[in-house]
Amino acid sequence: MINRCEWAKDDLMIEYHDNEWGVPVHDDRKLFEFLILDGAQAGLSWSTILKKRNGYKLAFSNFNASKIAAFGNRKIEKLMQNSNIIRNRLKINSAISG
């Protein structure tokens, strides 16, 4: 039996806990993904962010930093209408401008 933290209660959180949480990451794209998701999570539950993870992957060009850095105002406005991510302008802008 795996010894899990108390917060890992549903299937999504258990999967994250068992396979990602606390596991060293050396891939730049994966690290950038976690930076974007962590920024989006501020003030929200991690479960909320994990449920929107695929939406972030699609909306943020598979976490390709070069592509995201080139996002302009039109793309930001499109992201603000995307219900598959957290539609907070400050969080979106921070993912783009770092």
mmCIF file of N, CA and C in Angstrom, residues 58-94:
data_model
loop_
_atom_site.group_PDB
_atom_site.id
_atom_site.type_symbol
_atom_site.label_atom_id
_atom_site.label_comp_id
_atom_site.label_asym_id
_atom_site.label_seq_id
_atom_site.Cartn_x
_atom_site.Cartn_y
_atom_site.Cartn_z
ATOM 1 N N LEU A 58 -3.576 22.869 -24.418
ATOM 2 C CA LEU A 58 -4.039 23.326 -25.728
ATOM 3 C C LEU A 58 -3.929 24.840 -25.877
ATOM 4 N N ALA A 59 -4.352 25.564 -24.880
ATOM 5 C CA ALA A 59 -4.372 27.033 -24.950
ATOM 6 C C ALA A 59 -2.971 27.628 -24.976
ATOM 7 N N PHE A 60 -2.029 26.980 -24.324
ATOM 8 C CA PHE A 60 -0.667 27.504 -24.205
ATOM 9 C C PHE A 60 0.329 26.681 -25.018
ATOM 10 N N SER A 61 -0.058 26.355 -26.230
ATOM 11 C CA SER A 61 0.841 25.763 -27.231
ATOM 12 C C SER A 61 1.713 24.641 -26.692
ATOM 13 N N ASN A 62 1.079 23.726 -25.956
ATOM 14 C CA ASN A 62 1.794 22.580 -25.402
ATOM 15 C C ASN A 62 2.986 23.028 -24.549
ATOM 16 N N PHE A 63 2.817 24.189 -23.913
ATOM 17 C CA PHE A 63 3.815 24.761 -23.006
ATOM 18 C C PHE A 63 5.150 25.055 -23.695
ATOM 19 N N ASN A 64 5.068 25.438 -24.945
ATOM 20 C CA ASN A 64 6.250 25.834 -25.707
ATOM 21 C C ASN A 64 6.547 27.302 -25.384
ATOM 22 N N ALA A 65 7.608 27.548 -24.626
ATOM 23 C CA ALA A 65 7.914 28.886 -24.130
ATOM 24 C C ALA A 65 8.122 29.895 -25.258
ATOM 25 N N SER A 66 8.761 29.507 -26.337
ATOM 26 C CA SER A 66 9.000 30.429 -27.452
ATOM 27 C C SER A 66 7.688 30.875 -28.089
ATOM 28 N N LYS A 67 6.774 29.937 -28.263
ATOM 29 C CA LYS A 67 5.475 30.285 -28.849
ATOM 30 C C LYS A 67 4.669 31.164 -27.896
ATOM 31 N N ILE A 68 4.685 30.830 -26.632
ATOM 32 C CA ILE A 68 3.929 31.599 -25.649
ATOM 33 C C ILE A 68 4.464 33.023 -25.535
ATOM 34 N N ALA A 69 5.774 33.178 -25.581
ATOM 35 C CA ALA A 69 6.376 34.516 -25.487
ATOM 36 C C ALA A 69 5.928 35.415 -26.634
ATOM 37 N N ALA A 70 5.515 34.820 -27.745
ATOM 38 C CA ALA A 70 5.077 35.590 -28.916
ATOM 39 C C ALA A 70 3.580 35.908 -28.889
ATOM 40 N N PHE A 71 2.844 35.438 -27.876
ATOM 41 C CA PHE A 71 1.421 35.738 -27.794
ATOM 42 C C PHE A 71 1.218 37.244 -27.705
ATOM 43 N N GLY A 72 0.306 37.744 -28.502
ATOM 44 C CA GLY A 72 -0.011 39.167 -28.497
ATOM 45 C C GLY A 72 -1.372 39.438 -27.879
ATOM 46 N N ASN A 73 -1.828 40.666 -28.009
ATOM 47 C CA ASN A 73 -3.097 41.081 -27.407
ATOM 48 C C ASN A 73 -4.290 40.277 -27.908
ATOM 49 N N ARG A 74 -4.310 39.955 -29.203
ATOM 50 C CA ARG A 74 -5.430 39.170 -29.737
ATOM 51 C C ARG A 74 -5.496 37.789 -29.101
ATOM 52 N N LYS A 75 -4.337 37.176 -28.931
ATOM 53 C CA LYS A 75 -4.289 35.859 -28.302
ATOM 54 C C LYS A 75 -4.717 35.961 -26.832
ATOM 55 N N ILE A 76 -4.288 37.011 -26.157
ATOM 56 C CA ILE A 76 -4.679 37.194 -24.757
ATOM 57 C C ILE A 76 -6.196 37.328 -24.646
ATOM 58 N N GLU A 77 -6.798 38.102 -25.543
ATOM 59 C CA GLU A 77 -8.252 38.258 -25.517
ATOM 60 C C GLU A 77 -8.945 36.929 -25.797
ATOM 61 N N LYS A 78 -8.376 36.135 -26.671
ATOM 62 C CA LYS A 78 -8.935 34.806 -26.953
ATOM 63 C C LYS A 78 -8.825 33.919 -25.709
ATOM 64 N N LEU A 79 -7.704 33.989 -25.026
ATOM 65 C CA LEU A 79 -7.526 33.211 -23.805
ATOM 66 C C LEU A 79 -8.514 33.644 -22.725
ATOM 67 N N MET A 80 -8.821 34.925 -22.686
ATOM 68 C CA MET A 80 -9.776 35.438 -21.693
ATOM 69 C C MET A 80 -11.184 34.878 -21.915
ATOM 70 N N GLN A 81 -11.452 34.372 -23.097
ATOM 71 C CA GLN A 81 -12.755 33.784 -23.410
ATOM 72 C C GLN A 81 -12.755 32.258 -23.290
ATOM 73 N N ASN A 82 -11.605 31.682 -22.985
ATOM 74 C CA ASN A 82 -11.438 30.232 -22.969
ATOM 75 C C ASN A 82 -11.839 29.666 -21.599
ATOM 76 N N SER A 83 -12.964 28.997 -21.541
ATOM 77 C CA SER A 83 -13.452 28.445 -20.271
ATOM 78 C C SER A 83 -12.671 27.206 -19.817
ATOM 79 N N ASN A 84 -11.742 26.752 -20.633
ATOM 80 C CA ASN A 84 -10.934 25.587 -20.267
ATOM 81 C C ASN A 84 -9.707 25.947 -19.441
ATOM 82 N N ILE A 85 -9.518 27.237 -19.189
ATOM 83 C CA ILE A 85 -8.417 27.704 -18.343
ATOM 84 C C ILE A 85 -8.996 28.686 -17.324
ATOM 85 N N ILE A 86 -8.169 29.126 -16.390
ATOM 86 C CA ILE A 86 -8.566 30.160 -15.442
ATOM 87 C C ILE A 86 -8.478 31.488 -16.174
ATOM 88 N N ARG A 87 -9.599 32.181 -16.289
ATOM 89 C CA ARG A 87 -9.652 33.414 -17.078
ATOM 90 C C ARG A 87 -9.384 34.625 -16.196
ATOM 91 N N ASN A 88 -8.159 34.726 -15.796
ATOM 92 C CA ASN A 88 -7.697 35.844 -14.989
ATOM 93 C C ASN A 88 -6.580 36.527 -15.776
ATOM 94 N N ARG A 89 -6.797 37.772 -16.142
ATOM 95 C CA ARG A 89 -5.848 38.485 -17.004
ATOM 96 C C ARG A 89 -4.443 38.536 -16.411
ATOM 97 N N LEU A 90 -4.332 38.770 -15.112
ATOM 98 C CA LEU A 90 -3.008 38.841 -14.495
ATOM 99 C C LEU A 90 -2.285 37.494 -14.568
ATOM 100 N N LYS A 91 -3.018 36.416 -14.351
ATOM 101 C CA LYS A 91 -2.406 35.088 -14.433
ATOM 102 C C LYS A 91 -2.014 34.739 -15.872
ATOM 103 N N ILE A 92 -2.858 35.093 -16.813
ATOM 104 C CA ILE A 92 -2.543 34.852 -18.223
ATOM 105 C C ILE A 92 -1.327 35.671 -18.642
ATOM 106 N N ASN A 93 -1.318 36.944 -18.290
ATOM 107 C CA ASN A 93 -0.186 37.808 -18.647
ATOM 108 C C ASN A 93 1.113 37.318 -18.011
ATOM 109 N N SER A 94 1.045 36.829 -16.773
ATOM 110 C CA SER A 94 2.266 36.349 -16.132
ATOM 111 C C SER A 94 2.810 35.110 -16.808
#
